[in-house]
């Protein structure tokens, strides 16, 4: 049972790649896939690329070409929920595409053909990822908090994540996004650019999917500064810790 581990950026993948044993490199469909073993488990590591289309083609290749049995996404996101701060971790319970709008033919955010806006992640994989995140994330910030002013006690949240082909980088836009979703009953934790697409592909193929994202910025006016700093200095530490814990518990 091979587990696919997707990351959006090389910085987020570097620690996992470093720890990979018996690693074999495969180039396919403009992507590089690394097959090997991590913490005793057969895995394929891949970069999703940025945005929904790139993520969807990568997820499809992982299923069609590598026959993966489950898929886990690890990366960063912009915090939208009021108490979701930089350095916290969010584990996705479900996903919505915030830039999907086929109204008035379909309700705002509804995925045409699916009859709903939100796609659920796999319950048991998500529960395992939540346990791993809660247990293993606390040791991560120690070296970095003086530089990034990370919270001494990062929190682990679980709930709705949204994806779209936009880097959300103003307080005005993030507030508008949070409020409009909230008005329709969608209480959102964080925004990123790939997860909902992977969730859709996994739903189509019946492959269990789970995702965890570390909050790199608040999707506000300083997001363009906070995001690269966090990605360079912290993101892969979180991915290593949480994914290590996750794979050991599988
Ligand atoms: N990923 C990390 N931060 C983000 C943001 N502000 N908008 C979209 N995707 C993100």
Coordinates of C-alpha atoms and ligand atoms in Angstrom, one line a residue:
X1 CA 0.0 0.0 0.0
X2 CA 2.0 3.0 -1.3
X3 CA 1.4 6.4 0.2
X4 CA 1.7 9.5 -2.0
X5 CA 3.1 12.5 -0.2
X6 CA 2.5 15.7 -2.1
X7 CA 4.1 19.1 -1.4
X8 CA 3.6 22.3 -3.3
X9 CA 7.1 23.7 -3.1
X10 CA 10.6 22.2 -3.1
X11 CA 11.4 23.8 0.3
X12 CA 8.4 21.9 1.8
X13 CA 9.6 18.6 0.4
X14 CA 13.4 18.9 1.0
X15 CA 13.4 17.2 4.4
X16 CA 11.3 14.3 3.3
X17 CA 13.5 13.8 0.2
X18 CA 16.6 13.8 2.4
X19 CA 15.1 11.1 4.6
X20 CA 13.9 8.9 1.7
X21 CA 15.5 5.4 1.6
X22 CA 16.1 3.4 -1.6
X23 CA 15.0 6.5 -3.5
X24 CA 14.3 6.1 -7.3
X25 CA 13.7 9.1 -9.5
X26 CA 11.0 8.9 -12.2
X27 CA 10.3 11.8 -14.6
X28 CA 6.7 11.7 -16.0
X29 CA 4.3 14.3 -17.3
X30 CA 6.7 17.1 -16.6
X31 CA 7.0 16.1 -13.0
X32 CA 9.6 14.3 -10.9
X33 CA 8.4 11.5 -8.7
X34 CA 10.6 9.9 -6.0
X35 CA 9.7 6.3 -5.1
X36 CA 11.2 4.8 -1.9
X37 CA 10.7 4.1 1.7
X38 CA 10.1 6.5 4.6
X39 CA 9.8 5.4 8.2
X40 CA 9.4 1.8 6.8
X41 CA 6.5 2.7 4.5
X42 CA 6.5 2.6 0.7
X43 CA 6.0 6.1 -0.5
X44 CA 6.1 8.3 -3.6
X45 CA 7.0 11.9 -3.1
X46 CA 5.9 14.5 -5.6
X47 CA 5.7 18.3 -6.0
X48 CA 2.2 19.2 -6.9
X49 CA 3.2 22.4 -8.7
X50 CA 1.3 25.6 -7.8
X51 CA -2.4 26.0 -8.5
X52 CA -5.3 23.6 -9.0
X53 CA -4.6 22.3 -12.5
X54 CA -1.0 21.5 -11.7
X55 CA -2.1 19.7 -8.5
X56 CA -4.8 17.8 -10.3
X57 CA -2.5 16.4 -13.0
X58 CA 0.1 15.4 -10.4
X59 CA -2.5 13.6 -8.3
X60 CA -3.8 11.8 -11.4
X61 CA -0.3 10.7 -12.4
X62 CA 0.2 9.4 -8.8
X63 CA -2.9 7.3 -9.1
X64 CA -2.7 6.2 -12.7
X65 CA 1.1 5.6 -13.0
X66 CA 2.1 4.7 -9.5
X67 CA -1.0 3.1 -8.2
X68 CA -0.9 4.8 -4.9
X69 CA -3.4 3.6 -2.3
X70 CA -3.7 6.9 -0.3
X71 CA -2.6 10.5 -0.7
X72 CA -1.4 13.1 1.9
X73 CA -0.7 16.7 1.2
X74 CA 1.7 18.7 3.3
X75 CA 2.3 22.4 2.8
X76 CA 1.6 25.9 3.9
X77 CA -1.6 28.1 3.9
X78 CA -2.8 31.5 4.7
X79 CA -4.8 31.7 7.9
X80 CA -8.4 33.0 7.6
X81 CA -10.1 31.8 10.8
X82 CA -9.9 34.4 13.5
X83 CA -7.8 32.3 15.8
X84 CA -5.6 30.6 13.2
X85 CA -2.2 32.1 13.6
X86 CA 1.2 31.9 11.8
X87 CA 2.9 28.7 13.1
X88 CA -0.4 26.9 13.8
X89 CA -1.3 23.7 11.9
X90 CA -4.6 23.1 10.1
X91 CA -5.7 19.6 9.2
X92 CA -8.4 19.6 6.5
X93 CA -11.7 18.0 7.3
X94 CA -13.1 19.1 4.0
X95 CA -12.3 21.3 1.0
X96 CA -14.0 23.9 -1.2
X97 CA -12.8 25.7 -4.3
X98 CA -13.3 29.4 -3.4
X99 CA -13.0 30.5 -7.1
X100 CA -15.7 28.1 -8.4
X101 CA -18.7 30.1 -9.5
X102 CA -21.1 28.7 -12.1
X103 CA -24.0 30.8 -10.8
X104 CA -26.8 31.3 -11.7
X105 CA -26.7 27.8 -13.2
X106 CA -25.4 26.3 -9.9
X107 CA -25.3 27.7 -6.4
X108 CA -22.2 29.7 -5.6
X109 CA -19.2 27.4 -5.0
X110 CA -21.1 24.2 -6.0
X111 CA -19.0 21.8 -8.0
X112 CA -21.1 21.1 -11.1
X113 CA -21.7 17.4 -11.4
X114 CA -21.0 16.8 -7.7
X115 CA -24.2 18.4 -6.2
X116 CA -22.2 20.1 -3.4
X117 CA -19.5 22.7 -2.7
X118 CA -17.5 20.8 -0.1
X119 CA -15.6 17.5 -0.6
X120 CA -14.8 15.6 2.6
X121 CA -11.3 14.2 3.3
X122 CA -10.9 10.6 4.4
X123 CA -12.0 10.3 8.0
X124 CA -9.5 7.8 9.3
X125 CA -6.5 9.2 7.5
X126 CA -7.5 12.7 8.7
X127 CA -7.8 11.4 12.3
X128 CA -4.3 9.9 12.1
X129 CA -2.9 13.1 10.6
X130 CA -4.5 15.1 13.4
X131 CA -3.0 12.8 16.1
X132 CA 0.4 13.1 14.5
X133 CA 0.2 16.8 14.2
X134 CA -1.0 17.3 17.8
X135 CA 1.7 15.0 19.1
X136 CA 4.7 16.0 17.0
X137 CA 4.4 19.7 16.2
X138 CA 5.4 21.2 19.5
X139 CA 9.1 20.5 19.2
X140 CA 9.3 22.3 15.9
X141 CA 9.3 26.0 16.6
X142 CA 12.0 26.2 19.2
X143 CA 14.9 27.1 16.9
X144 CA 12.9 29.6 14.9
X145 CA 10.6 31.6 17.2
X146 CA 13.1 34.4 17.8
X147 CA 13.3 35.1 14.1
X148 CA 9.7 34.6 13.1
X149 CA 8.0 35.3 16.4
X150 CA 6.1 32.0 16.2
X151 CA 3.7 31.2 19.0
X152 CA 5.4 29.2 21.8
X153 CA 2.4 26.8 21.7
X154 CA 1.3 26.3 18.1
X155 CA -2.3 25.1 17.9
X156 CA -3.6 22.3 15.7
X157 CA -7.0 23.1 14.1
X158 CA -9.3 20.8 12.1
X159 CA -12.0 22.0 9.7
X160 CA -12.7 23.5 6.3
X161 CA -9.8 24.6 3.9
X162 CA -10.4 26.4 0.7
X163 CA -8.3 26.5 -2.5
X164 CA -8.2 28.8 -5.5
X165 CA -5.9 30.0 -8.2
X166 CA -5.0 33.2 -6.3
X167 CA -2.4 34.1 -3.7
X168 CA -4.5 36.0 -1.2
X169 CA -2.4 39.0 -0.1
X170 CA -4.6 41.8 1.3
X171 CA -6.5 42.0 4.5
X172 CA -9.4 43.3 2.5
X173 CA -9.6 40.3 0.2
X174 CA -9.1 37.7 3.0
X175 CA -11.8 39.4 5.1
X176 CA -14.2 39.4 2.1
X177 CA -13.5 35.8 1.4
X178 CA -14.0 34.7 5.1
X179 CA -17.2 36.8 5.4
X180 CA -18.8 35.6 2.2
X181 CA -18.1 32.0 2.9
X182 CA -19.3 32.4 6.5
X183 CA -22.6 34.0 5.3
X184 CA -23.3 30.8 3.4
X185 CA -22.5 28.6 6.4
X186 CA -18.9 27.8 5.4
X187 CA -16.6 28.5 8.5
X188 CA -13.2 28.5 6.9
X189 CA -9.8 28.0 8.6
X190 CA -7.3 28.7 5.8
X191 CA -6.7 29.3 2.2
X192 CA -4.2 27.7 -0.2
X193 CA -4.0 26.9 -3.9
X194 CA -4.0 23.1 -4.5
X195 CA -5.8 21.0 -1.9
X196 CA -9.3 21.1 -3.2
X197 CA -8.2 20.0 -6.7
X198 CA -6.4 17.0 -5.2
X199 CA -9.5 16.2 -3.1
X200 CA -11.6 16.2 -6.2
X201 CA -9.2 13.8 -8.1
X202 CA -9.1 11.5 -5.1
X203 CA -12.9 11.6 -4.8
X204 CA -13.2 10.7 -8.5
X205 CA -10.8 7.7 -8.1
X206 CA -11.9 6.6 -4.7
X207 CA -8.5 7.2 -3.2
X208 CA -8.4 8.2 0.5
X209 CA -7.0 11.7 0.9
X210 CA -5.8 13.8 3.9
X211 CA -4.1 17.2 4.1
X212 CA -2.2 19.2 6.6
X213 CA -1.0 22.8 6.2
X214 CA 1.1 25.0 8.4
X215 CA 0.1 28.6 8.6
X216 CA 2.8 30.7 6.9
X217 CA 0.9 34.1 6.8
X218 CA -2.5 35.6 7.5
X219 CA -3.4 36.2 3.8
X220 CA -3.2 39.9 4.6
X221 CA -1.0 42.8 3.5
X222 CA 2.2 41.3 4.9
X223 CA 1.5 37.8 3.4
X224 CA 4.0 38.4 0.5
X225 CA 6.8 38.9 3.2
X226 CA 5.7 36.3 5.7
X227 CA 5.1 33.5 3.2
X228 CA 8.6 33.2 1.7
X229 CA 10.3 33.7 5.0
X230 CA 8.2 30.9 6.6
X231 CA 8.6 28.6 3.6
X232 CA 12.4 29.0 3.6
X233 CA 12.9 28.7 7.4
X234 CA 10.2 26.5 8.9
X235 CA 7.9 24.7 6.5
X236 CA 9.9 21.5 5.9
X237 CA 10.5 21.1 9.6
X238 CA 6.8 20.8 10.2
X239 CA 6.4 18.4 7.3
X240 CA 9.2 16.2 8.5
X241 CA 7.8 16.0 12.0
X242 CA 4.2 15.5 11.2
X243 CA 4.6 13.2 8.3
X244 CA 7.2 11.1 10.2
X245 CA 4.7 10.7 13.0
X246 CA 1.9 9.9 10.5
X247 CA 3.8 7.2 8.7
X248 CA 5.0 5.6 11.9
X249 CA 1.4 5.3 13.0
X250 CA 0.0 3.9 9.7
Ligands
LIG1 N1 -0.5 29.6 0.7 C1 0.1 30.2 1.7 N2 -0.3 31.4 1.9 C2 -1.3 31.7 1.0 C3 -2.1 32.8 0.7 N3 -2.0 33.9 1.4 N4 -3.0 32.7 -0.4 C4 -3.0 31.5 -1.1 N5 -2.2 30.4 -0.8 C5 -1.4 30.5 0.2

